[in-house]
PDB file of C-alpha atoms in Angstrom:
ATOM      1  CA  MET U   3      64.840 -81.755 -87.178  1.00  0.00           C
ATOM      2  CA  ALA U   4      60.915 -82.240 -87.167  1.00  0.00           C
ATOM      3  CA  LYS U   5      58.776 -79.895 -85.186  1.00  0.00           C
ATOM      4  CA  SER U   6      55.540 -81.340 -83.206  1.00  0.00           C
ATOM      5  CA  GLY U   7      53.334 -79.389 -85.834  1.00  0.00           C
ATOM      6  CA  LEU U   8      54.147 -81.445 -88.613  1.00  0.00           C
ATOM      7  CA  GLY U   9      51.735 -84.274 -87.710  1.00  0.00           C
ATOM      8  CA  ALA U  10      48.799 -81.621 -87.422  1.00  0.00           C
ATOM      9  CA  PRO U  11      45.977 -81.852 -89.482  1.00  0.00           C
ATOM     10  CA  ILE U  12      46.128 -79.831 -93.067  1.00  0.00           C
ATOM     11  CA  GLU U  13      43.290 -78.447 -94.775  1.00  0.00           C
ATOM     12  CA  SER U  14      43.250 -77.129 -98.543  1.00  0.00           C
ATOM     13  CA  GLU U  15      40.538 -75.738-100.474  1.00  0.00           C
ATOM     14  CA  ARG U  16      38.702 -79.259-101.302  1.00  0.00           C
ATOM     15  CA  PHE U  17      40.220 -81.669 -98.778  1.00  0.00           C
ATOM     16  CA  ARG U  18      41.193 -82.462 -95.146  1.00  0.00           C
ATOM     17  CA  LEU U  19      44.324 -84.151 -94.818  1.00  0.00           C
ATOM     18  CA  VAL U  20      44.137 -86.150 -91.393  1.00  0.00           C
ATOM     19  CA  PRO U  21      47.228 -87.223 -89.623  1.00  0.00           C
ATOM     20  CA  LEU U  22      47.119 -91.218 -89.214  1.00  0.00           C
ATOM     21  CA  SER U  23      48.489 -93.402 -86.324  1.00  0.00           C
ATOM     22  CA  ARG U  24      50.670 -96.228 -87.809  1.00  0.00           C
ATOM     23  CA  TRP U  25      47.833 -98.777 -87.229  1.00  0.00           C
ATOM     24  CA  GLY U  26      45.336 -96.228 -89.044  1.00  0.00           C
ATOM     25  CA  ALA U  27      47.651 -95.855 -91.892  1.00  0.00           C
ATOM     26  CA  PHE U  28      48.094 -99.833 -92.052  1.00  0.00           C
ATOM     27  CA  LYS U  29      44.482-100.484 -92.038  1.00  0.00           C
ATOM     28  CA  LEU U  30      43.669 -97.814 -94.495  1.00  0.00           C
ATOM     29  CA  THR U  31      46.219 -98.702 -96.974  1.00  0.00           C
ATOM     30  CA  TYR U  32      46.425-102.569 -96.833  1.00  0.00           C
ATOM     31  CA  ARG U  33      43.199-103.020 -98.546  1.00  0.00           C
ATOM     32  CA  TRP U  34      44.599-101.126-101.523  1.00  0.00           C
ATOM     33  CA  THR U  35      47.294-103.245-101.674  1.00  0.00           C
ATOM     34  CA  LYS U  36      45.118-105.717-103.368  1.00  0.00           C
ATOM     35  CA  ASP U  37      44.589-103.146-106.439  1.00  0.00           C
ATOM     36  CA  SER U  38      47.540-103.797-108.593  1.00  0.00           C
ATOM     37  CA  ALA U  39      47.434-101.011-110.885  1.00  0.00           C
ATOM     38  CA  PHE U  40      47.164 -98.739-107.969  1.00  0.00           C
ATOM     39  CA  MET U  41      50.198-100.025-106.061  1.00  0.00           C
ATOM     40  CA  SER U  42      52.445-100.280-109.656  1.00  0.00           C
ATOM     41  CA  SER U  43      51.860 -96.674-109.748  1.00  0.00           C
ATOM     42  CA  TYR U  44      52.092 -95.766-105.937  1.00  0.00           C
ATOM     43  CA  CYS U  45      54.836 -98.097-105.158  1.00  0.00           C
ATOM     44  CA  GLY U  46      56.382 -99.248-108.238  1.00  0.00           C
ATOM     45  CA  SER U  47      55.260-102.758-108.001  1.00  0.00           C
ATOM     46  CA  GLY U  48      51.871-104.382-108.147  1.00  0.00           C
ATOM     47  CA  GLU U  49      53.112-107.751-106.772  1.00  0.00           C
ATOM     48  CA  PRO U  50      50.780-109.191-103.877  1.00  0.00           C
ATOM     49  CA  ARG U  51      51.502-108.225-100.443  1.00  0.00           C
ATOM     50  CA  SER U  52      51.011-110.305 -97.207  1.00  0.00           C
ATOM     51  CA  PRO U  53      49.902-107.985 -94.225  1.00  0.00           C
ATOM     52  CA  TRP U  54      53.755-108.405 -92.720  1.00  0.00           C
ATOM     53  CA  LYS U  55      55.389-107.605 -95.988  1.00  0.00           C
ATOM     54  CA  TRP U  56      53.077-104.299 -96.678  1.00  0.00           C
ATOM     55  CA  TYR U  57      53.600-103.445 -92.810  1.00  0.00           C
ATOM     56  CA  ARG U  58      57.360-103.412 -93.312  1.00  0.00           C
ATOM     57  CA  GLU U  59      57.361-101.668 -96.837  1.00  0.00           C
ATOM     58  CA  MET U  60      54.747 -98.755 -96.097  1.00  0.00           C
ATOM     59  CA  ILE U  61      55.752 -95.430 -94.712  1.00  0.00           C
ATOM     60  CA  ARG U  62      55.077 -96.308 -90.812  1.00  0.00           C
ATOM     61  CA  PRO U  63      54.502 -93.004 -88.862  1.00  0.00           C
ATOM     62  CA  ASN U  64      56.169 -92.184 -85.896  1.00  0.00           C
ATOM     63  CA  ASN U  65      54.764 -88.619 -85.419  1.00  0.00           C
ATOM     64  CA  ARG U  66      58.469 -87.383 -85.391  1.00  0.00           C
ATOM     65  CA  THR U  67      59.983 -87.956 -88.693  1.00  0.00           C
ATOM     66  CA  LYS U  68      57.509 -89.839 -90.777  1.00  0.00           C
ATOM     67  CA  PHE U  69      53.750 -88.683 -91.138  1.00  0.00           C
ATOM     68  CA  VAL U  70      51.067 -90.099 -93.260  1.00  0.00           C
ATOM     69  CA  HIS U  71      47.725 -88.223 -94.236  1.00  0.00           C
ATOM     70  CA  ALA U  72      44.572 -89.552 -95.119  1.00  0.00           C
ATOM     71  CA  ILE U  73      43.311 -87.351 -97.849  1.00  0.00           C
ATOM     72  CA  VAL U  74      39.616 -86.966 -97.232  1.00  0.00           C
ATOM     73  CA  PRO U  75      37.403 -84.539 -99.276  1.00  0.00           C
ATOM     74  CA  HIS U  76      35.309 -82.089 -97.683  1.00  0.00           C
ATOM     75  CA  GLY U  77      31.625 -83.411 -96.688  1.00  0.00           C
ATOM     76  CA  GLN U  78      33.118 -86.838 -97.107  1.00  0.00           C
ATOM     77  CA  THR U  79      34.189 -89.308 -94.334  1.00  0.00           C
ATOM     78  CA  GLU U  80      35.904 -91.974 -96.672  1.00  0.00           C
ATOM     79  CA  PRO U  81      39.982 -91.239 -97.678  1.00  0.00           C
ATOM     80  CA  ILE U  82      40.663 -91.209-101.220  1.00  0.00           C
ATOM     81  CA  GLY U  83      44.153 -91.679-101.096  1.00  0.00           C
ATOM     82  CA  VAL U  84      47.121 -90.722 -98.773  1.00  0.00           C
ATOM     83  CA  HIS U  85      50.098 -88.465 -98.490  1.00  0.00           C
ATOM     84  CA  THR U  86      53.313 -89.097 -96.858  1.00  0.00           C
ATOM     85  CA  VAL U  87      56.302 -87.296 -95.591  1.00  0.00           C
ATOM     86  CA  ALA U  88      59.397 -88.479 -94.428  1.00  0.00           C
ATOM     87  CA  ILE U  89      62.333 -86.517 -92.741  1.00  0.00           C
ATOM     88  CA  LYS U  90      65.537 -87.568 -93.770  1.00  0.00           C
ATOM     89  CA  PRO U  91      69.085 -86.073 -93.205  1.00  0.00           C
ATOM     90  CA  TYR U  92      70.361 -83.626 -94.265  1.00  0.00           C
ATOM     91  CA  LYS U  93      67.450 -81.428 -93.780  1.00  0.00           C
ATOM     92  CA  SER U  94      65.622 -83.379 -96.485  1.00  0.00           C
ATOM     93  CA  CYS U  95      62.304 -84.591 -97.231  1.00  0.00           C
ATOM     94  CA  LEU U  96      60.990 -87.522 -98.985  1.00  0.00           C
ATOM     95  CA  LEU U  97      57.459 -87.024-100.605  1.00  0.00           C
ATOM     96  CA  ALA U  98      54.928 -89.452-101.728  1.00  0.00           C
ATOM     97  CA  VAL U  99      51.169 -89.511-102.809  1.00  0.00           C
ATOM     98  CA  GLY U 100      48.603 -92.156-103.714  1.00  0.00           C
ATOM     99  CA  ILE U 101      45.321 -91.241-105.129  1.00  0.00           C
ATOM    100  CA  HIS U 102      43.443 -94.966-104.729  1.00  0.00           C
ATOM    101  CA  ASP U 103      39.803 -93.548-105.803  1.00  0.00           C
ATOM    102  CA  ARG U 104      39.799 -93.492-109.509  1.00  0.00           C
ATOM    103  CA  ASN U 105      36.970 -90.890-109.629  1.00  0.00           C
ATOM    104  CA  TRP U 106      39.470 -88.351-108.300  1.00  0.00           C
ATOM    105  CA  TRP U 107      42.222 -89.145-111.124  1.00  0.00           C
ATOM    106  CA  GLY U 108      43.091 -86.462-113.234  1.00  0.00           C
ATOM    107  CA  LYS U 109      41.134 -83.781-111.420  1.00  0.00           C
ATOM    108  CA  GLY U 110      44.285 -82.023-109.718  1.00  0.00           C
ATOM    109  CA  VAL U 111      43.997 -83.518-106.230  1.00  0.00           C
ATOM    110  CA  VAL U 112      47.883 -84.129-105.995  1.00  0.00           C
ATOM    111  CA  GLN U 113      48.750 -80.697-106.989  1.00  0.00           C
ATOM    112  CA  GLU U 114      46.237 -79.182-104.472  1.00  0.00           C
ATOM    113  CA  VAL U 115      47.325 -81.762-101.543  1.00  0.00           C
ATOM    114  CA  ARG U 116      51.266 -81.425-102.221  1.00  0.00           C
ATOM    115  CA  THR U 117      51.092 -77.907-102.341  1.00  0.00           C
ATOM    116  CA  ARG U 118      49.582 -77.692 -99.106  1.00  0.00           C
ATOM    117  CA  ALA U 119      51.743 -80.487 -97.645  1.00  0.00           C
ATOM    118  CA  ILE U 120      54.939 -78.517 -99.025  1.00  0.00           C
ATOM    119  CA  GLU U 121      53.747 -75.499 -97.220  1.00  0.00           C
ATOM    120  CA  HIS U 122      53.062 -77.023 -94.205  1.00  0.00           C
ATOM    121  CA  VAL U 123      56.666 -78.929 -94.229  1.00  0.00           C
ATOM    122  CA  PHE U 124      58.309 -75.794 -94.658  1.00  0.00           C
ATOM    123  CA  GLU U 125      56.293 -74.035 -92.116  1.00  0.00           C
ATOM    124  CA  HIS U 126      56.735 -76.828 -89.432  1.00  0.00           C
ATOM    125  CA  SER U 127      60.422 -77.980 -89.829  1.00  0.00           C
ATOM    126  CA  ASP U 128      63.810 -76.914 -90.818  1.00  0.00           C
ATOM    127  CA  VAL U 129      63.737 -79.008 -93.903  1.00  0.00           C
ATOM    128  CA  GLU U 130      65.607 -77.486 -96.940  1.00  0.00           C
ATOM    129  CA  ARG U 131      65.320 -79.865 -99.299  1.00  0.00           C
ATOM    130  CA  LEU U 132      62.233 -81.945-100.703  1.00  0.00           C
ATOM    131  CA  TYR U 133      62.753 -85.090-103.064  1.00  0.00           C
ATOM    132  CA  ALA U 134      61.049 -87.796-104.765  1.00  0.00           C
ATOM    133  CA  GLN U 135      61.855 -91.006-106.706  1.00  0.00           C
ATOM    134  CA  VAL U 136      59.446 -91.689-109.500  1.00  0.00           C
ATOM    135  CA  VAL U 137      59.247 -94.895-111.779  1.00  0.00           C
ATOM    136  CA  ALA U 138      60.568 -93.436-115.053  1.00  0.00           C
ATOM    137  CA  ARG U 139      57.199 -94.664-116.830  1.00  0.00           C
ATOM    138  CA  ASN U 140      54.935 -93.153-114.365  1.00  0.00           C
ATOM    139  CA  PHE U 141      54.113 -90.164-116.206  1.00  0.00           C
ATOM    140  CA  PRO U 142      51.253 -88.457-114.234  1.00  0.00           C
ATOM    141  CA  SER U 143      53.579 -88.426-111.200  1.00  0.00           C
ATOM    142  CA  ILE U 144      56.556 -86.891-112.986  1.00  0.00           C
ATOM    143  CA  PHE U 145      53.792 -84.329-114.571  1.00  0.00           C
ATOM    144  CA  ASN U 146      53.049 -83.489-110.891  1.00  0.00           C
ATOM    145  CA  TYR U 147      56.683 -83.048-109.782  1.00  0.00           C
ATOM    146  CA  ARG U 148      57.130 -80.793-113.142  1.00  0.00           C
ATOM    147  CA  LYS U 149      54.285 -78.653-112.740  1.00  0.00           C
ATOM    148  CA  LEU U 150      55.245 -78.087-108.959  1.00  0.00           C
ATOM    149  CA  GLY U 151      58.822 -76.825-110.116  1.00  0.00           C
ATOM    150  CA  PHE U 152      60.711 -79.564-109.025  1.00  0.00           C
ATOM    151  CA  ALA U 153      63.930 -80.595-111.376  1.00  0.00           C
ATOM    152  CA  HIS U 154      64.697 -83.864-112.647  1.00  0.00           C
ATOM    153  CA  VAL U 155      68.423 -84.111-110.926  1.00  0.00           C
ATOM    154  CA  GLY U 156      69.326 -87.935-111.801  1.00  0.00           C
ATOM    155  CA  THR U 157      68.396 -91.350-112.755  1.00  0.00           C
ATOM    156  CA  LEU U 158      68.807 -94.921-111.013  1.00  0.00           C
ATOM    157  CA  HIS U 159      69.024 -97.415-113.978  1.00  0.00           C
ATOM    158  CA  ARG U 160      67.583-100.928-113.536  1.00  0.00           C
ATOM    159  CA  CYS U 161      67.486-100.382-109.704  1.00  0.00           C
ATOM    160  CA  ARG U 162      64.318-102.284-109.293  1.00  0.00           C
ATOM    161  CA  ILE U 163      61.948-104.647-110.665  1.00  0.00           C
ATOM    162  CA  ASP U 164      58.038-104.948-110.663  1.00  0.00           C
ATOM    163  CA  LYS U 165      57.475-108.494-109.378  1.00  0.00           C
ATOM    164  CA  ALA U 166      54.040-108.368-110.739  1.00  0.00           C
ATOM    165  CA  ASN U 167      55.191-108.071-114.524  1.00  0.00           C
ATOM    166  CA  GLY U 168      58.936-108.840-114.195  1.00  0.00           C
ATOM    167  CA  GLN U 169      59.918-105.505-115.696  1.00  0.00           C
ATOM    168  CA  VAL U 170      62.968-104.015-114.605  1.00  0.00           C
ATOM    169  CA  GLN U 171      62.558 -99.953-113.551  1.00  0.00           C
ATOM    170  CA  ASP U 172      64.587 -96.856-113.707  1.00  0.00           C
ATOM    171  CA  MET U 173      63.546 -94.186-111.089  1.00  0.00           C
ATOM    172  CA  LEU U 174      63.819 -90.427-111.862  1.00  0.00           C
ATOM    173  CA  ILE U 175      64.883 -88.489-108.976  1.00  0.00           C
ATOM    174  CA  PHE U 176      63.402 -84.940-108.622  1.00  0.00           C
ATOM    175  CA  GLU U 177      64.098 -82.355-106.003  1.00  0.00           C
ATOM    176  CA  MET U 178      63.571 -78.861-105.158  1.00  0.00           C
ATOM    177  CA  PHE U 179      64.864 -76.380-102.118  1.00  0.00           C
ATOM    178  CA  ARG U 180      62.937 -74.464-100.028  1.00  0.00           C
ATOM    179  CA  GLU U 181      64.244 -70.960-101.846  1.00  0.00           C
ATOM    180  CA  GLN U 182      63.185 -72.107-104.829  1.00  0.00           C
ATOM    181  CA  TRP U 183      59.579 -72.927-103.545  1.00  0.00           C
ATOM    182  CA  MET U 184      59.528 -69.490-101.850  1.00  0.00           C
ATOM    183  CA  ALA U 185      60.491 -67.753-105.222  1.00  0.00           C
ATOM    184  CA  ARG U 186      57.785 -69.815-106.648  1.00  0.00           C
ATOM    185  CA  ASP U 187      55.404 -68.502-104.163  1.00  0.00           C
ATOM    186  CA  ALA U 188      56.645 -64.534-104.573  1.00  0.00           C
ATOM    187  CA  ASN U 189      56.189 -64.966-108.469  1.00  0.00           C
ATOM    188  CA  ALA U 190      52.738 -66.540-108.155  1.00  0.00           C
TER     189      ALA U 190
ATOM    190  CA  MET I  22      64.887 -76.784-134.304  1.00  0.00           C
ATOM    191  CA  ARG I  23      63.534 -77.302-137.811  1.00  0.00           C
ATOM    192  CA  GLU I  24      60.015 -75.864-138.614  1.00  0.00           C
ATOM    193  CA  ASP I  25      58.665 -79.355-139.415  1.00  0.00           C
ATOM    194  CA  GLU I  26      60.109 -81.021-136.183  1.00  0.00           C
ATOM    195  CA  LEU I  27      58.254 -78.262-134.147  1.00  0.00           C
ATOM    196  CA  GLY I  28      55.245 -78.580-136.240  1.00  0.00           C
ATOM    197  CA  ALA I  29      54.864 -82.077-135.676  1.00  0.00           C
ATOM    198  CA  VAL I  30      55.113 -81.886-131.804  1.00  0.00           C
ATOM    199  CA  LEU I  31      52.515 -78.881-131.784  1.00  0.00           C
ATOM    200  CA  GLY I  32      50.126 -81.124-133.885  1.00  0.00           C
ATOM    201  CA  ILE I  33      50.568 -84.022-131.611  1.00  0.00           C
ATOM    202  CA  ILE I  34      50.157 -81.838-128.412  1.00  0.00           C
ATOM    203  CA  ALA I  35      47.186 -80.075-129.913  1.00  0.00           C
ATOM    204  CA  ASN I  36      45.672 -83.298-130.971  1.00  0.00           C
ATOM    205  CA  VAL I  37      45.738 -84.560-127.512  1.00  0.00           C
ATOM    206  CA  LEU I  38      44.741 -81.277-125.758  1.00  0.00           C
ATOM    207  CA  GLY I  39      41.905 -80.810-127.928  1.00  0.00           C
ATOM    208  CA  CYS I  40      42.957 -77.277-128.866  1.00  0.00           C
ATOM    209  CA  ARG I  41      44.217 -75.035-131.840  1.00  0.00           C
ATOM    210  CA  VAL I  42      47.802 -75.586-133.052  1.00  0.00           C
ATOM    211  CA  GLU I  43      48.128 -71.738-132.468  1.00  0.00           C
ATOM    212  CA  GLU I  44      47.602 -72.182-128.771  1.00  0.00           C
ATOM    213  CA  VAL I  45      50.723 -74.257-128.341  1.00  0.00           C
ATOM    214  CA  THR I  46      54.022 -72.688-128.670  1.00  0.00           C
ATOM    215  CA  ALA I  47      57.572 -74.010-128.219  1.00  0.00           C
ATOM    216  CA  ASP I  48      58.079 -72.210-124.816  1.00  0.00           C
ATOM    217  CA  VAL I  49      54.752 -73.624-123.346  1.00  0.00           C
ATOM    218  CA  ARG I  50      55.961 -75.416-120.139  1.00  0.00           C
ATOM    219  CA  VAL I  51      54.646 -78.876-119.338  1.00  0.00           C
ATOM    220  CA  GLY I  52      50.964 -78.254-117.477  1.00  0.00           C
ATOM    221  CA  SER I  53      50.933 -74.440-118.320  1.00  0.00           C
ATOM    222  CA  LEU I  54      48.211 -74.856-120.650  1.00  0.00           C
ATOM    223  CA  PRO I  55      44.545 -75.519-118.493  1.00  0.00           C
ATOM    224  CA  GLN I  56      44.078 -78.531-120.631  1.00  0.00           C
ATOM    225  CA  TRP I  57      47.397 -80.112-119.940  1.00  0.00           C
ATOM    226  CA  ASP I  58      46.628 -82.237-116.868  1.00  0.00           C
ATOM    227  CA  SER I  59      48.606 -85.347-115.566  1.00  0.00           C
ATOM    228  CA  ILE I  60      46.240 -87.591-117.915  1.00  0.00           C
ATOM    229  CA  ASN I  61      46.796 -85.912-120.908  1.00  0.00           C
ATOM    230  CA  HIS I  62      50.432 -85.526-120.190  1.00  0.00           C
ATOM    231  CA  MET I  63      50.745 -89.273-120.371  1.00  0.00           C
ATOM    232  CA  SER I  64      48.307 -89.353-123.672  1.00  0.00           C
ATOM    233  CA  ILE I  65      50.926 -87.110-124.965  1.00  0.00           C
ATOM    234  CA  ILE I  66      53.784 -89.103-124.211  1.00  0.00           C
ATOM    235  CA  LEU I  67      52.257 -92.166-125.612  1.00  0.00           C
ATOM    236  CA  ALA I  68      51.408 -90.396-128.945  1.00  0.00           C
ATOM    237  CA  PHE I  69      55.209 -88.731-128.917  1.00  0.00           C
ATOM    238  CA  GLU I  70      56.288 -92.254-128.435  1.00  0.00           C
ATOM    239  CA  GLN I  71      54.142 -93.419-131.127  1.00  0.00           C
ATOM    240  CA  HIS I  72      55.168 -90.697-133.576  1.00  0.00           C
ATOM    241  CA  LEU I  73      59.173 -91.878-132.546  1.00  0.00           C
ATOM    242  CA  ALA I  74      58.224 -95.367-133.147  1.00  0.00           C
ATOM    243  CA  ARG I  75      60.252 -96.260-130.122  1.00  0.00           C
ATOM    244  CA  GLN I  76      60.023 -95.768-126.412  1.00  0.00           C
ATOM    245  CA  LEU I  77      61.667 -92.808-124.869  1.00  0.00           C
ATOM    246  CA  THR I  78      64.641 -93.306-122.639  1.00  0.00           C
ATOM    247  CA  SER I  79      64.467 -92.564-118.934  1.00  0.00           C
ATOM    248  CA  GLU I  80      66.812 -89.427-119.486  1.00  0.00           C
ATOM    249  CA  GLU I  81      64.715 -88.329-122.180  1.00  0.00           C
ATOM    250  CA  ILE I  82      61.390 -88.566-120.405  1.00  0.00           C
ATOM    251  CA  GLY I  83      63.123 -86.380-117.161  1.00  0.00           C
ATOM    252  CA  SER I  84      64.214 -83.922-120.323  1.00  0.00           C
ATOM    253  CA  LEU I  85      60.620 -82.917-121.117  1.00  0.00           C
ATOM    254  CA  GLU I  86      60.131 -79.461-119.401  1.00  0.00           C
ATOM    255  CA  THR I  87      58.834 -77.192-122.351  1.00  0.00           C
ATOM    256  CA  VAL I  88      56.897 -78.077-125.833  1.00  0.00           C
ATOM    257  CA  ALA I  89      60.436 -77.174-127.235  1.00  0.00           C
ATOM    258  CA  SER I  90      62.053 -80.112-125.612  1.00  0.00           C
ATOM    259  CA  PHE I  91      59.923 -82.327-127.249  1.00  0.00           C
ATOM    260  CA  ALA I  92      60.899 -81.055-130.592  1.00  0.00           C
ATOM    261  CA  ALA I  93      64.689 -81.166-129.394  1.00  0.00           C
ATOM    262  CA  LEU I  94      64.320 -85.025-129.141  1.00  0.00           C
ATOM    263  CA  LEU I  95      62.956 -85.139-132.544  1.00  0.00           C
ATOM    264  CA  ALA I  96      65.918 -83.155-133.857  1.00  0.00           C
ATOM    265  CA  ARG I  97      68.455 -85.604-131.943  1.00  0.00           C
ATOM    266  CA  GLN I  98      66.634 -88.622-133.533  1.00  0.00           C
ATOM    267  CA  ARG I  99      66.968 -87.095-137.016  1.00  0.00           C
ATOM    268  CA  ASP I 100      70.736 -86.404-136.359  1.00  0.00           C
ATOM    269  CA  LYS I 101      71.228 -89.918-135.157  1.00  0.00           C
ATOM    270  CA  ALA I 102      69.480 -91.305-137.975  1.00  0.00           C
ATOM    271  CA  GLU I 103      71.625 -88.975-140.610  1.00  0.00           C
ATOM    272  CA  THR I 104      75.048 -90.125-139.051  1.00  0.00           C
TER     273      THR I 104
END
C-alpha cells in the first residue's frame, strides 16, 4: 500500500521533482503529444492524440497509487520532462520517464532522476518489485534500465502498434526487487 | 567465443565510444565505461546490426548485458550459417 510521502517533492543533485496534480500533469504533457518522435519513445506511439484521448491514456495522478513528477533543473522553472510512478498489485511499481527537452538527452538525466525516484519509492511504500515495459527498439531506455541493474525477464511479442507508422512492436519487460536494489546500494 | 568474433565486437564498440580497443574487454558491462551512455548504446547496437546485416530480435536486444553477450550473438549467427 502507498504511503502519503510518495507524492512529496524529490531532490536530486541537478533536479527538483515536483509533484503534479492531474490537471497539472495534463497541461504539461498534452503539448508534448504534438512531438511525434518524443511520444514514440515515451509511449511507443507517435500518433496524434486529441486532448480527451491523451487524458485517457496518460498516467493520471491520484496522490494515492499514481504519481507524476515534473523534472525541473535547479535554477530553472520550465520542466524538461516527467517521471511517473504507478503502484500496482502485488507490491509492485511501474516506472516511466520522458525527457522532452532534447538539450538534456544523453546527459544522464534518466539515471539521476530514476535513482532518486526508486529510493523515494522504497522509502515511502512497501513496494517490493519495480518493473517497466519498454518498446524493444527503444535502445536508450533499455540501456537505462540495464545500467540501473534491472533484468530482462520476458518479452511481449507483437503486442502493440505504432499508429503513426503502422509498425507492430514487441515490448521487453524489465524488473528489479527491493533486495536487489539494496544490494546494489551496499556494493556501490 | 572465437578471437575474431570478440575482436570484431571490440572494434565496433571502441569505434563508437572513441576509445582504444584495449579499454574494452569481454567482461565490460553495458554502460560501465564513462563514454558508454544511452546515445552511444543506440549507436553501438545500430553498428552491430549493420555488421550482422540484419536487425536484432527482441530477445537478442534483451540479452545484451556485456561485451561478451554481443560476441555470443555473432557466434550464434555463425553456427546458424554453418548448419
